[in-house]
mmCIF file of N, CA and C in Angstrom:
data_model
loop_
_atom_site.group_PDB
_atom_site.id
_atom_site.type_symbol
_atom_site.label_atom_id
_atom_site.label_comp_id
_atom_site.label_asym_id
_atom_site.label_seq_id
_atom_site.Cartn_x
_atom_site.Cartn_y
_atom_site.Cartn_z
ATOM 1 N N UNK C 18 254.873 153.754 186.191
ATOM 2 C CA UNK C 18 256.002 153.077 186.478
ATOM 3 C C UNK C 18 256.326 153.339 187.796
ATOM 4 N N UNK C 19 256.979 152.717 188.533
ATOM 5 C CA UNK C 19 257.568 153.002 189.890
ATOM 6 C C UNK C 19 258.714 153.399 189.682
ATOM 7 N N UNK C 20 259.175 154.599 190.558
ATOM 8 C CA UNK C 20 260.449 155.457 190.088
ATOM 9 C C UNK C 20 261.501 154.619 190.791
ATOM 10 N N UNK C 21 261.596 153.356 190.991
ATOM 11 C CA UNK C 21 262.773 152.787 191.212
ATOM 12 C C UNK C 21 263.494 151.700 190.706
ATOM 13 N N UNK C 22 264.729 150.848 190.821
ATOM 14 C CA UNK C 22 265.069 149.907 189.762
ATOM 15 C C UNK C 22 264.094 148.974 190.133
ATOM 16 N N UNK C 23 264.016 147.919 189.072
ATOM 17 C CA UNK C 23 263.279 146.829 189.428
ATOM 18 C C UNK C 23 264.353 145.628 189.073
ATOM 19 N N UNK C 24 264.594 144.735 190.100
ATOM 20 C CA UNK C 24 265.019 143.544 190.008
ATOM 21 C C UNK C 24 264.189 141.860 189.898
ATOM 22 N N UNK C 25 264.939 141.240 188.819
ATOM 23 C CA UNK C 25 264.030 140.002 189.239
ATOM 24 C C UNK C 25 265.176 139.191 189.449
ATOM 25 N N UNK C 26 264.700 137.927 190.239
ATOM 26 C CA UNK C 26 265.254 136.952 191.087
ATOM 27 C C UNK C 26 264.686 135.801 190.538
ATOM 28 N N UNK C 27 265.294 134.868 189.905
ATOM 29 C CA UNK C 27 264.748 133.183 189.818
ATOM 30 C C UNK C 27 264.324 132.918 191.348
ATOM 31 N N UNK C 28 264.909 133.108 192.214
ATOM 32 C CA UNK C 28 264.763 132.540 193.636
ATOM 33 C C UNK C 28 263.556 132.635 194.247
ATOM 34 N N UNK C 29 262.728 133.825 193.554
ATOM 35 C CA UNK C 29 261.514 134.466 194.008
ATOM 36 C C UNK C 29 260.361 133.532 193.246
ATOM 37 N N UNK C 30 260.708 132.647 192.213
ATOM 38 C CA UNK C 30 259.746 132.001 191.760
ATOM 39 C C UNK C 30 258.778 130.949 193.013
ATOM 40 N N UNK C 31 257.805 130.704 192.468
ATOM 41 C CA UNK C 31 256.847 130.020 193.273
ATOM 42 C C UNK C 31 257.309 128.593 193.570
ATOM 43 N N UNK C 32 257.082 127.821 194.614
ATOM 44 C CA UNK C 32 257.288 126.569 194.830
ATOM 45 C C UNK C 32 257.001 125.506 193.968
ATOM 46 N N UNK C 33 258.428 124.874 193.410
ATOM 47 C CA UNK C 33 257.960 123.763 192.602
ATOM 48 C C UNK C 33 257.201 122.494 193.028
ATOM 49 N N UNK C 34 255.946 122.489 192.424
ATOM 50 C CA UNK C 34 255.148 121.631 192.905
ATOM 51 C C UNK C 34 255.315 120.056 192.253
ATOM 52 N N UNK C 35 256.386 120.346 191.553
ATOM 53 C CA UNK C 35 256.680 118.799 190.621
ATOM 54 C C UNK C 35 255.713 118.438 190.116
ATOM 55 N N UNK C 36 255.511 117.036 190.217
ATOM 56 C CA UNK C 36 254.154 116.034 189.163
ATOM 57 C C UNK C 36 253.262 116.997 189.537
ATOM 58 N N UNK C 37 252.657 117.419 190.760
ATOM 59 C CA UNK C 37 251.486 118.266 190.957
ATOM 60 C C UNK C 37 251.147 119.495 190.468
ATOM 61 N N UNK C 38 252.354 120.316 189.840
ATOM 62 C CA UNK C 38 252.039 121.384 189.030
ATOM 63 C C UNK C 38 251.025 121.509 188.236
ATOM 64 N N UNK C 39 250.064 122.484 188.485
ATOM 65 C CA UNK C 39 249.125 122.700 187.222
ATOM 66 C C UNK C 39 247.906 122.172 188.401
ATOM 67 N N UNK C 40 247.627 121.050 189.072
ATOM 68 C CA UNK C 40 246.436 120.903 189.769
ATOM 69 C C UNK C 40 246.136 121.563 191.032
ATOM 70 N N UNK C 41 244.902 121.533 191.083
ATOM 71 C CA UNK C 41 244.183 122.083 192.262
ATOM 72 C C UNK C 41 244.713 121.138 193.453
ATOM 73 N N UNK C 42 244.366 121.678 194.584
ATOM 74 C CA UNK C 42 244.380 120.822 195.789
ATOM 75 C C UNK C 42 243.247 119.618 196.169
ATOM 76 N N UNK C 43 242.057 120.114 195.317
ATOM 77 C CA UNK C 43 240.992 119.216 195.399
ATOM 78 C C UNK C 43 241.493 118.186 194.195
ATOM 79 N N UNK C 44 242.437 118.418 193.137
ATOM 80 C CA UNK C 44 242.410 117.118 192.629
ATOM 81 C C UNK C 44 243.519 116.228 192.952
ATOM 82 N N UNK C 45 244.457 117.116 193.747
ATOM 83 C CA UNK C 45 245.510 116.381 194.450
ATOM 84 C C UNK C 45 244.862 115.101 195.346
ATOM 85 N N UNK C 46 243.877 115.689 196.201
ATOM 86 C CA UNK C 46 243.308 115.262 197.164
ATOM 87 C C UNK C 46 242.407 113.868 196.400
ATOM 88 N N UNK C 47 242.207 113.996 195.219
ATOM 89 C CA UNK C 47 241.429 113.053 194.573
ATOM 90 C C UNK C 47 242.426 112.036 194.111
ATOM 91 N N UNK C 48 243.410 112.515 193.217
ATOM 92 C CA UNK C 48 244.382 111.548 192.287
ATOM 93 C C UNK C 48 245.588 111.171 192.940
ATOM 94 N N UNK C 49 245.775 111.988 194.226
ATOM 95 C CA UNK C 49 246.679 111.319 194.977
ATOM 96 C C UNK C 49 246.818 111.536 196.222
ATOM 97 N N UNK C 50 245.854 110.975 196.851
ATOM 98 C CA UNK C 50 245.615 111.092 198.523
ATOM 99 C C UNK C 50 246.603 110.958 199.312
ATOM 100 N N UNK C 51 247.416 109.838 198.945
ATOM 101 C CA UNK C 51 248.544 110.012 199.788
ATOM 102 C C UNK C 51 249.370 111.148 200.270
ATOM 103 N N UNK C 52 249.411 111.469 198.772
ATOM 104 C CA UNK C 52 250.168 112.704 198.938
ATOM 105 C C UNK C 52 249.477 113.973 199.589
ATOM 106 N N UNK C 53 248.413 114.013 198.957
ATOM 107 C CA UNK C 53 247.565 115.180 199.940
ATOM 108 C C UNK C 53 247.781 114.871 201.720
ATOM 109 N N UNK C 54 247.709 113.771 202.087
ATOM 110 C CA UNK C 54 247.505 113.407 203.491
ATOM 111 C C UNK C 54 248.961 114.331 203.996
ATOM 112 N N UNK C 55 249.993 113.860 203.578
ATOM 113 C CA UNK C 55 251.410 113.651 203.752
ATOM 114 C C UNK C 55 251.833 115.277 203.586
ATOM 115 N N UNK C 56 251.254 115.985 203.000
ATOM 116 C CA UNK C 56 251.309 117.372 202.824
ATOM 117 C C UNK C 56 250.338 118.265 203.939
ATOM 118 N N UNK C 57 249.414 117.543 204.151
ATOM 119 C CA UNK C 57 248.380 118.131 205.198
ATOM 120 C C UNK C 57 249.205 117.851 206.526
ATOM 121 N N UNK C 58 249.885 117.069 206.547
ATOM 122 C CA UNK C 58 250.466 116.153 208.026
ATOM 123 C C UNK C 58 251.632 117.457 208.161
ATOM 124 N N UNK C 59 252.364 117.641 207.463
ATOM 125 C CA UNK C 59 253.465 118.676 207.723
ATOM 126 C C UNK C 59 254.093 119.342 206.505
ATOM 127 N N UNK C 60 253.456 120.490 206.405
ATOM 128 C CA UNK C 60 253.898 121.393 205.161
ATOM 129 C C UNK C 60 255.102 121.850 205.215
ATOM 130 N N UNK C 61 255.801 122.240 205.994
ATOM 131 C CA UNK C 61 256.956 122.789 205.849
ATOM 132 C C UNK C 61 257.938 121.798 205.679
ATOM 133 N N UNK C 62 257.536 120.612 205.877
ATOM 134 C CA UNK C 62 258.698 119.632 205.212
ATOM 135 C C UNK C 62 258.263 118.543 204.084
ATOM 136 N N UNK C 63 257.001 118.527 203.989
ATOM 137 C CA UNK C 63 256.563 118.098 202.660
ATOM 138 C C UNK C 63 257.500 118.415 201.261
ATOM 139 N N UNK C 64 257.739 117.476 200.521
ATOM 140 C CA UNK C 64 258.343 117.718 199.582
ATOM 141 C C UNK C 64 257.166 117.064 198.278
ATOM 142 N N UNK C 65 256.871 117.855 197.473
ATOM 143 C CA UNK C 65 256.285 117.506 196.186
ATOM 144 C C UNK C 65 256.982 116.737 195.494
ATOM 145 N N UNK C 66 256.412 115.373 194.808
ATOM 146 C CA UNK C 66 257.085 114.356 194.062
ATOM 147 C C UNK C 66 258.003 115.303 192.918
ATOM 148 N N UNK C 67 259.007 115.227 192.899
ATOM 149 C CA UNK C 67 260.087 115.746 191.701
ATOM 150 C C UNK C 67 259.898 117.263 192.122
ATOM 151 N N UNK C 68 259.467 117.513 193.405
ATOM 152 C CA UNK C 68 259.633 119.045 193.265
ATOM 153 C C UNK C 68 259.961 119.574 194.768
ATOM 154 N N UNK C 69 259.584 120.875 195.240
ATOM 155 C CA UNK C 69 260.255 121.326 196.399
ATOM 156 C C UNK C 69 259.401 121.230 197.594
ATOM 157 N N UNK C 70 259.859 121.521 198.941
ATOM 158 C CA UNK C 70 259.416 121.656 200.169
ATOM 159 C C UNK C 70 259.279 123.073 200.635
ATOM 160 N N UNK C 71 258.631 123.632 201.575
ATOM 161 C CA UNK C 71 258.984 124.836 202.061
ATOM 162 C C UNK C 71 260.117 125.109 202.613
ATOM 163 N N UNK C 72 260.971 123.783 202.885
ATOM 164 C CA UNK C 72 262.087 124.354 203.364
ATOM 165 C C UNK C 72 263.464 124.350 202.132
ATOM 166 N N UNK C 73 263.033 123.961 201.217
ATOM 167 C CA UNK C 73 263.905 124.235 199.969
ATOM 168 C C UNK C 73 263.699 125.568 199.725
ATOM 169 N N UNK C 74 262.428 126.101 199.555
ATOM 170 C CA UNK C 74 262.072 127.133 199.215
ATOM 171 C C UNK C 74 262.935 128.448 200.046
ATOM 172 N N UNK C 75 262.953 128.071 201.522
ATOM 173 C CA UNK C 75 263.298 128.892 202.447
ATOM 174 C C UNK C 75 265.029 128.837 201.965
ATOM 175 N N UNK C 76 265.693 127.899 201.877
ATOM 176 C CA UNK C 76 267.130 127.681 201.626
ATOM 177 C C UNK C 76 267.204 128.553 200.138
ATOM 178 N N UNK C 77 266.333 128.351 199.332
ATOM 179 C CA UNK C 77 266.521 128.957 197.928
ATOM 180 C C UNK C 77 266.225 130.475 198.086
ATOM 181 N N UNK C 78 265.683 131.133 199.067
ATOM 182 C CA UNK C 78 265.662 132.272 199.284
ATOM 183 C C UNK C 78 266.701 133.216 200.379
ATOM 184 N N UNK C 79 267.670 132.251 200.906
ATOM 185 C CA UNK C 79 268.769 133.015 201.537
ATOM 186 C C UNK C 79 269.859 133.940 201.074
ATOM 187 N N UNK C 80 270.218 134.006 199.639
ATOM 188 C CA UNK C 80 270.452 135.061 199.032
ATOM 189 C C UNK C 80 269.926 136.076 198.942
ATOM 190 N N UNK C 81 268.715 136.130 198.499
ATOM 191 C CA UNK C 81 267.522 137.310 198.175
ATOM 192 C C UNK C 81 266.926 137.970 200.047
ATOM 193 N N UNK C 82 267.096 136.986 200.706
ATOM 194 C CA UNK C 82 267.029 137.811 202.250
ATOM 195 C C UNK C 82 268.360 138.575 202.487
ATOM 196 N N UNK C 83 269.433 137.997 202.520
ATOM 197 C CA UNK C 83 270.573 139.060 202.452
ATOM 198 C C UNK C 83 270.711 140.043 201.573
ATOM 199 N N UNK C 84 270.267 140.202 200.412
ATOM 200 C CA UNK C 84 270.458 141.602 200.008
ATOM 201 C C UNK C 84 269.160 142.328 200.096
ATOM 202 N N UNK C 85 268.186 141.773 200.734
ATOM 203 C CA UNK C 85 267.042 142.636 201.190
ATOM 204 C C UNK C 85 267.638 143.416 202.469
ATOM 205 N N UNK C 86 268.248 142.285 203.181
ATOM 206 C CA UNK C 86 268.595 143.207 204.837
ATOM 207 C C UNK C 86 269.756 144.375 204.461
ATOM 208 N N UNK C 87 270.380 144.110 203.430
ATOM 209 C CA UNK C 87 271.471 145.023 203.006
ATOM 210 C C UNK C 87 270.983 146.438 202.514
ATOM 211 N N UNK C 88 269.672 146.371 202.025
ATOM 212 C CA UNK C 88 269.138 147.458 201.648
ATOM 213 C C UNK C 88 268.639 148.526 202.712
ATOM 214 N N UNK C 89 268.652 149.548 202.171
ATOM 215 C CA UNK C 89 268.462 151.088 203.175
ATOM 216 C C UNK C 89 267.200 151.494 202.987
ATOM 217 N N UNK C 90 266.602 151.182 201.935
ATOM 218 C CA UNK C 90 265.514 151.866 201.474
ATOM 219 C C UNK C 90 264.227 150.384 201.386
ATOM 220 N N UNK C 91 263.039 151.239 201.176
ATOM 221 C CA UNK C 91 261.893 150.199 201.092
ATOM 222 C C UNK C 91 262.164 149.458 200.262
ATOM 223 N N UNK C 92 261.932 148.197 200.262
ATOM 224 C CA UNK C 92 261.640 147.201 199.078
ATOM 225 C C UNK C 92 260.472 146.701 198.960
ATOM 226 N N UNK C 93 259.636 146.193 197.736
ATOM 227 C CA UNK C 93 258.630 145.716 197.196
ATOM 228 C C UNK C 93 258.927 144.321 196.660
ATOM 229 N N UNK C 94 258.362 143.527 197.370
ATOM 230 C CA UNK C 94 258.632 142.068 196.801
ATOM 231 C C UNK C 94 257.191 141.809 195.938
ATOM 232 N N UNK C 95 257.304 141.285 195.080
ATOM 233 C CA UNK C 95 256.270 140.620 193.983
ATOM 234 C C UNK C 95 256.536 139.545 194.033
ATOM 235 N N UNK C 96 255.808 138.243 194.482
ATOM 236 C CA UNK C 96 255.978 137.032 194.048
ATOM 237 C C UNK C 96 254.911 136.062 194.252
ATOM 238 N N UNK C 97 254.960 134.592 194.848
ATOM 239 C CA UNK C 97 253.924 134.135 194.914
ATOM 240 C C UNK C 97 253.742 133.763 196.647
ATOM 241 N N UNK C 98 252.677 132.920 196.966
ATOM 242 C CA UNK C 98 252.118 132.732 198.262
ATOM 243 C C UNK C 98 253.255 131.941 199.027
ATOM 244 N N UNK C 99 253.800 130.852 198.557
ATOM 245 C CA UNK C 99 254.828 130.135 199.411
ATOM 246 C C UNK C 99 255.937 131.080 199.697
ATOM 247 N N UNK C 100 256.751 131.860 198.678
ATOM 248 C CA UNK C 100 257.754 132.739 198.415
ATOM 249 C C UNK C 100 257.364 133.551 199.784
ATOM 250 N N UNK C 101 256.306 134.463 199.437
ATOM 251 C CA UNK C 101 256.029 135.355 200.347
ATOM 252 C C UNK C 101 255.481 134.779 201.899
ATOM 253 N N UNK C 102 254.998 133.718 202.144
ATOM 254 C CA UNK C 102 254.847 133.387 203.430
ATOM 255 C C UNK C 102 256.369 133.186 204.012
ATOM 256 N N UNK C 103 257.512 132.589 203.392
ATOM 257 C CA UNK C 103 258.801 132.601 203.828
ATOM 258 C C UNK C 103 259.470 133.543 203.968
ATOM 259 N N UNK C 104 259.262 134.554 202.980
ATOM 260 C CA UNK C 104 260.140 136.000 203.542
ATOM 261 C C UNK C 104 259.217 136.432 204.673
ATOM 262 N N UNK C 105 258.031 136.424 204.666
ATOM 263 C CA UNK C 105 257.395 137.395 205.834
ATOM 264 C C UNK C 105 257.683 136.655 206.812
ATOM 265 N N UNK C 106 257.751 135.129 207.272
ATOM 266 C CA UNK C 106 257.745 134.315 208.142
ATOM 267 C C UNK C 106 259.397 134.906 209.037
ATOM 268 N N UNK C 107 260.355 134.856 208.038
ATOM 269 C CA UNK C 107 261.701 135.373 208.467
ATOM 270 C C UNK C 107 261.880 136.755 208.969
ATOM 271 N N UNK C 108 261.135 138.060 208.198
ATOM 272 C CA UNK C 108 261.219 139.251 208.876
ATOM 273 C C UNK C 108 260.253 139.219 210.039
ATOM 274 N N UNK C 109 258.866 138.609 210.293
ATOM 275 C CA UNK C 109 258.450 138.790 211.214
ATOM 276 C C UNK C 109 258.742 138.216 212.542
ATOM 277 N N UNK C 110 259.223 136.934 212.771
ATOM 278 C CA UNK C 110 259.642 136.449 213.662
ATOM 279 C C UNK C 110 261.039 135.384 213.711
ATOM 280 N N UNK C 111 261.248 135.123 212.290
ATOM 281 C CA UNK C 111 262.759 134.389 212.326
ATOM 282 C C UNK C 111 262.586 133.056 212.736
ATOM 283 N N UNK C 112 261.650 132.796 212.796
ATOM 284 C CA UNK C 112 261.205 131.040 213.085
ATOM 285 C C UNK C 112 260.471 130.139 212.557
ATOM 286 N N UNK C 113 260.932 129.226 211.573
ATOM 287 C CA UNK C 113 259.772 128.447 210.721
ATOM 288 C C UNK C 113 258.731 128.255 211.446
ATOM 289 N N UNK C 114 258.715 127.417 212.568
ATOM 290 C CA UNK C 114 257.086 127.170 213.027
ATOM 291 C C UNK C 114 256.270 127.686 213.051
ATOM 292 N N UNK C 115 256.722 129.523 213.096
ATOM 293 C CA UNK C 115 255.698 130.397 213.560
ATOM 294 C C UNK C 115 255.484 131.133 212.257
ATOM 295 N N UNK C 116 255.881 130.531 211.108
ATOM 296 C CA UNK C 116 255.321 130.895 209.991
ATOM 297 C C UNK C 116 253.833 131.499 209.769
ATOM 298 N N UNK C 117 253.332 132.496 209.111
ATOM 299 C CA UNK C 117 251.882 132.766 208.737
ATOM 300 C C UNK C 117 251.405 131.665 208.451
ATOM 301 N N UNK C 118 250.055 131.376 208.991
ATOM 302 C CA UNK C 118 249.455 129.963 208.411
ATOM 303 C C UNK C 118 249.100 130.460 207.004
ATOM 304 N N UNK C 119 248.783 129.309 206.423
ATOM 305 C CA UNK C 119 248.287 129.154 205.149
ATOM 306 C C UNK C 119 246.715 128.379 205.181
ATOM 307 N N UNK C 120 245.635 128.712 204.027
ATOM 308 C CA UNK C 120 244.619 128.096 204.450
ATOM 309 C C UNK C 120 244.181 127.459 202.964
ATOM 310 N N UNK C 121 245.469 126.821 202.544
ATOM 311 C CA UNK C 121 245.097 126.055 201.420
ATOM 312 C C UNK C 121 245.671 124.719 201.354
#
């Protein structure tokens, strides 16, 4: 057990992949080639059908980031890739186009 309080925030949930939830990128490429191509062209703004975009995730994270900035102690964040990329991008460079790259 870690010796500090643990908080859970719904805002740290993984990106909502909508109708693609549970599918691999390989499956999306095969079954939904137009969606796969659209995501590949602009990952930041691409919104999954009935789901979210990275920009949606960033907006969802604003209250969490505000709380993290207020914290005077070290913070550990346990979440998913899209969420962690957005948080890391904010604290590293505070510039969306420079968010750390993803290879998936």
